[in-house]
Coordinates of C-alpha atoms and ligand atoms in Angstrom, one line a residue:
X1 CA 81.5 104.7 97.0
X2 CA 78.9 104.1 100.0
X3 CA 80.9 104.3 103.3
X4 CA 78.9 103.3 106.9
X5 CA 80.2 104.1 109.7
X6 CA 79.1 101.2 112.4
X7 CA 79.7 101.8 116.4
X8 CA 81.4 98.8 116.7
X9 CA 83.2 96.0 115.1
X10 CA 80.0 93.7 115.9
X11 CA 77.8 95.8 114.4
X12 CA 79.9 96.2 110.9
X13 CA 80.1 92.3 110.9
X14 CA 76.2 92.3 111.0
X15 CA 75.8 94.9 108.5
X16 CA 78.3 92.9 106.5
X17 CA 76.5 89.7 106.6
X18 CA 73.3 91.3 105.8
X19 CA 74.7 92.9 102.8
X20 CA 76.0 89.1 101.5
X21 CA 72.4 87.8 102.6
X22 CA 70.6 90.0 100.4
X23 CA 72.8 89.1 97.6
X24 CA 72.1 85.3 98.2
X25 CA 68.7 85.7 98.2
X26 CA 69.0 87.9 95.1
X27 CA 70.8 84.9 93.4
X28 CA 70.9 82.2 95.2
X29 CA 74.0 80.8 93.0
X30 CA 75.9 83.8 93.6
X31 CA 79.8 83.6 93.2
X32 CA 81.5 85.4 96.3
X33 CA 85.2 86.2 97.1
X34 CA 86.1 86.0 100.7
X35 CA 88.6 86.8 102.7
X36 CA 90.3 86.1 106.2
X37 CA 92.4 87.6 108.8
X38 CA 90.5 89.0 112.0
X39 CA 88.5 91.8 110.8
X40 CA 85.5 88.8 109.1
X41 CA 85.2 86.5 112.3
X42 CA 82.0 87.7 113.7
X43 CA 81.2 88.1 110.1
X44 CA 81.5 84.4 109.3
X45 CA 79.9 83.8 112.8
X46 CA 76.5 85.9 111.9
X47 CA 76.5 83.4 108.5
X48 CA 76.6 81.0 110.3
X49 CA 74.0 82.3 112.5
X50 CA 72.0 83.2 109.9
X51 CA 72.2 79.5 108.3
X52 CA 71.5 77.7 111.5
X53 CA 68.4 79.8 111.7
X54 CA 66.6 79.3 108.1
X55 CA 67.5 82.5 107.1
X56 CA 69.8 82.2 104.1
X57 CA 71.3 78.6 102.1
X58 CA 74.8 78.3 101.0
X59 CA 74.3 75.4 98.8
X60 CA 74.2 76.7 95.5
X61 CA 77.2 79.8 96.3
X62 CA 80.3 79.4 94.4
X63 CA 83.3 81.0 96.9
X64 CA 86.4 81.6 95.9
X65 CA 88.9 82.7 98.8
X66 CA 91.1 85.7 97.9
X67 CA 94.3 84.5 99.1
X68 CA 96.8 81.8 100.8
X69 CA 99.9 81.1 102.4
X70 CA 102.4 79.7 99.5
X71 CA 103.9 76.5 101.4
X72 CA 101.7 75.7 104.3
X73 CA 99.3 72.4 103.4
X74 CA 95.7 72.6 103.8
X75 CA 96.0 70.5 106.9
X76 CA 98.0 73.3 108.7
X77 CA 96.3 75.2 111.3
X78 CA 97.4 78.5 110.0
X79 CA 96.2 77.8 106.2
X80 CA 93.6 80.1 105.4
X81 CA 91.8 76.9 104.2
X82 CA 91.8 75.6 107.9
X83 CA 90.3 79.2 108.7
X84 CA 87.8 78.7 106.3
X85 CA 86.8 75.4 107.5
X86 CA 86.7 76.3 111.2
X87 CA 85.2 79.4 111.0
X88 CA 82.7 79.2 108.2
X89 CA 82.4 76.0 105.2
X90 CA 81.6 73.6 108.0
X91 CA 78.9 75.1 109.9
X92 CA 76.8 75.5 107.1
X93 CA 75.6 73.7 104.1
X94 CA 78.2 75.1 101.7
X95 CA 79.2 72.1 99.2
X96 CA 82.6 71.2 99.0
X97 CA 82.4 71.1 95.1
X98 CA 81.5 75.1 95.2
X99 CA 84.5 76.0 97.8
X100 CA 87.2 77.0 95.4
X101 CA 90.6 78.1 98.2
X102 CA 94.0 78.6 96.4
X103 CA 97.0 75.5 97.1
X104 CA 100.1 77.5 98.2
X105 CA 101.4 73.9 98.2
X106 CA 100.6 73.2 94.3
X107 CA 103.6 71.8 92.5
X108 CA 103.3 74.3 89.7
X109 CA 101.7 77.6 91.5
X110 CA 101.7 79.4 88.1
X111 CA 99.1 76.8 86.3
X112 CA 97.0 77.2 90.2
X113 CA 97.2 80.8 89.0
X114 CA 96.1 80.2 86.2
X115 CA 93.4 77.4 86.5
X116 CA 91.8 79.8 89.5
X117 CA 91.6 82.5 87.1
X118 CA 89.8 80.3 84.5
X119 CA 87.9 78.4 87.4
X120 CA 86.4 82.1 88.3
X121 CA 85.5 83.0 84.7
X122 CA 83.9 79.7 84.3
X123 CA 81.1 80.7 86.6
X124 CA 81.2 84.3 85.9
X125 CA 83.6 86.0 87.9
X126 CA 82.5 86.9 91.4
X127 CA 79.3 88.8 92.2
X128 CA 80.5 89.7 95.4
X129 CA 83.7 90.3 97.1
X130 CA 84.4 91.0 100.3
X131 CA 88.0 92.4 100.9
X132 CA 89.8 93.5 104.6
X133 CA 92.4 96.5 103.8
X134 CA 96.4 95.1 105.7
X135 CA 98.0 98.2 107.5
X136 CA 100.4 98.7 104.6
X137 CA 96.7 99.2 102.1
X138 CA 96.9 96.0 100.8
X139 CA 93.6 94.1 99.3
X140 CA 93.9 90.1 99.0
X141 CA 98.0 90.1 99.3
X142 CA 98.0 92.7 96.7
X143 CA 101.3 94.5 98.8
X144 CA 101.7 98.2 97.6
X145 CA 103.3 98.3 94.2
X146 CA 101.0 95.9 92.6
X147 CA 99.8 96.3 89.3
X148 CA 96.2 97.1 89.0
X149 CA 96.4 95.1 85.8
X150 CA 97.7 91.8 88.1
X151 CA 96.1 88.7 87.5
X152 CA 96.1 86.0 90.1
X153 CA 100.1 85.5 91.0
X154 CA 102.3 84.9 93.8
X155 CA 103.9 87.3 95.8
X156 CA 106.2 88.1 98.5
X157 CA 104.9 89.9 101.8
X158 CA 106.0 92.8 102.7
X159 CA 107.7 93.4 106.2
X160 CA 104.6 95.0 108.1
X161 CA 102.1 92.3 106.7
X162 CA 104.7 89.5 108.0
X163 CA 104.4 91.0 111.2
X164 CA 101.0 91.8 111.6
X165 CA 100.1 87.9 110.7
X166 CA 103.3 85.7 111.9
X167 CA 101.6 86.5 115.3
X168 CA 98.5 84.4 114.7
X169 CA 100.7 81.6 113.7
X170 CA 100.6 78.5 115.8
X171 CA 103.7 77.9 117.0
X172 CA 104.5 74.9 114.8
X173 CA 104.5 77.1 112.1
X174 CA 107.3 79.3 110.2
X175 CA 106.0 82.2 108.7
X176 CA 105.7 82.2 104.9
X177 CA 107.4 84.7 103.1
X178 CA 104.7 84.5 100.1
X179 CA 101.9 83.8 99.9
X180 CA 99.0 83.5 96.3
X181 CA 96.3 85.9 95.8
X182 CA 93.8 87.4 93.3
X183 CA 95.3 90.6 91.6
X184 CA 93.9 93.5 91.7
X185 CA 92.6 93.1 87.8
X186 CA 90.9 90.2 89.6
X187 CA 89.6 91.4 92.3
X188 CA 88.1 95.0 90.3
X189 CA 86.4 92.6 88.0
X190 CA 84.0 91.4 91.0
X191 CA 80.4 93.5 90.4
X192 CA 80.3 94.2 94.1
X193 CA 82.7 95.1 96.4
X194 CA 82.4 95.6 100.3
X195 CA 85.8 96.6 101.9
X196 CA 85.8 96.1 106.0
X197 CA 88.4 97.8 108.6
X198 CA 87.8 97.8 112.1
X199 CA 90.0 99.5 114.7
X200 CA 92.4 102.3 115.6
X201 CA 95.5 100.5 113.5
X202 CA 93.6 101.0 110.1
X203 CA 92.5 104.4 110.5
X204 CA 95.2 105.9 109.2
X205 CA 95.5 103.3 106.0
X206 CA 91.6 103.2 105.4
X207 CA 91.8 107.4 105.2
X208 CA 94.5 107.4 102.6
X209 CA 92.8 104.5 100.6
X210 CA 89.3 106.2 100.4
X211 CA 90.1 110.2 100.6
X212 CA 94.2 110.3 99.4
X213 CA 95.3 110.2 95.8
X214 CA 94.5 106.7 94.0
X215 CA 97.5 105.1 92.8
X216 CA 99.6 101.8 93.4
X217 CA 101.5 103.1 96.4
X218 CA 98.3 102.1 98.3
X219 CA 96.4 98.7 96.9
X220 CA 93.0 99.5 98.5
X221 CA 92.6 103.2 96.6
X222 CA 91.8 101.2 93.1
X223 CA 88.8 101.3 94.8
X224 CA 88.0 104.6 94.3
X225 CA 87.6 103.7 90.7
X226 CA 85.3 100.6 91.3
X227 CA 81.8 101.9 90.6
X228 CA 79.6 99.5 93.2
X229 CA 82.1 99.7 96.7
X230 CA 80.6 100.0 100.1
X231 CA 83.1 100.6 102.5
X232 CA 82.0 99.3 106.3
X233 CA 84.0 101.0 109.0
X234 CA 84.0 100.7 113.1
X235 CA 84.0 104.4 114.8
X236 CA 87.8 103.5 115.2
X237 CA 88.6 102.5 111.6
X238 CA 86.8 106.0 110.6
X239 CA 88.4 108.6 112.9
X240 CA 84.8 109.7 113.7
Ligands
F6R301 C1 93.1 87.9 104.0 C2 93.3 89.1 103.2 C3 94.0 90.3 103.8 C4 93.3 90.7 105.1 C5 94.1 91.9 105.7 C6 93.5 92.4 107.0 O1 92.5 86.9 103.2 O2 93.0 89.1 102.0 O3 94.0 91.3 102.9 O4 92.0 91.1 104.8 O5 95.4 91.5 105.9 O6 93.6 91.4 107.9 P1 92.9 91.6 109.4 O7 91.5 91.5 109.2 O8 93.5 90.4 110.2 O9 93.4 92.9 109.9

């Protein structure tokens, strides 16, 4: 496990995006997992950047988003597929064919399961995914508990990740109780990982994960056993 220890949470976010640059260019059809929440914004903005500037292509990368709300429609503003519009897929030359986001709204949500897991194995399981870590340790929506063995599946959120996330809700929207995510099976399969925390609130969580016993009490320690994980902190996620 690599850990870097950045000043600040713009400088992780440019570390981050360097890291997914240099695995474009490696393979310039490379399948990544992505995530949201606030700790990838500036991440997603420095792609974009990047993009805008000549630097790297999106239009052969496969993405496959690690999570969404079960429930809210694609058209919501709090869908993680409306984040992933607004802050990334439609400021650069991504194709919609390669954009692969879960539908909390499907009418059967164990065959979107299931088709997403056979959708990711199709082109090879991910190359690359980039994970944030909740308060409680969780990876995707993998809440504490989870099977490392879980597949993709739907889940119900615990009380602190309700909390932390029903305040970015616009206010049109109830809070879902559950949301769909890649299990931790899933996830473990990707050949790279990069885990990202930022800030005082995750210092605590991120020490535990990377230095305190690995088990399913906390999600993000499976890492520990992952054998290509670079871990990108702010001074504040890392205590130092
Ligand atoms: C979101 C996701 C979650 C978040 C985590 C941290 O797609 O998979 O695991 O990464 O809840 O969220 P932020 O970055 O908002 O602290």
């Amino acid at each position: 496990m690599k850990i870097i220890v950045t000043n600040n949470l713009e400088e992780l976010s440019l570390q981050a995006a360097n890291l997914i640059i240099e695995q474009i260019k490696t393979k310039p059809n490379s399948v990544l997992g992505l995530p949201t929440g606030h700790t990838p914004l500036i991440m997603y903005q420095k792609l974009v950047q990047a993009y805008v500037t000549g630097q790297v292509s999106f239009a052969q990368v496969k993405t496959f988003n690690l999570d969404e709300y079960v429930g809210l429609p694609r058209t919501s503003p709090d869908s993680f597929y409306t984040y992933m519009r607004q802050n990334f897929f439609d400021h650069v030359d991504a194709k919609p064919e390669n954009i692969f986001v879960l539908d909390g709204t499907a009418e059967n949500l164990a065959d979107e399961c299931a088709n997403y897991e056979r959708e990711l194995e199709n082109y090879g399981g991910m190359d690359l995914a980039i994970l944030g870590i909740g308060q409680d340790g969780h990876i995707g929506f993998c809440e504490p508990g989870t099977s490392w063995q879980s597949r993709t599946m739907v889940v119900t959120l615990d009380q602190t990740t309700l909390e932390a996330n029903a305040k970015d809700l616009a206010n049109s929207s109830v809070m879902p109780k559950e949301a769909i995510t890649m299990g931790l099976g899933t996830i473990m399969e990707a050949r790279q990982i990069i885990l990202l925390a930022s800030g005082e609130s995750k210092r605590e969580i991120v020490n535990k994960a990377l230095k305190g016993e690995a088990s399913e009490a906390v999600p993000a320690s499976i890492l520990q056993t992952h054998d290509n994980v670079t871990i990108i902190l702010d001074k504040e996620a890392s205590g130092q």
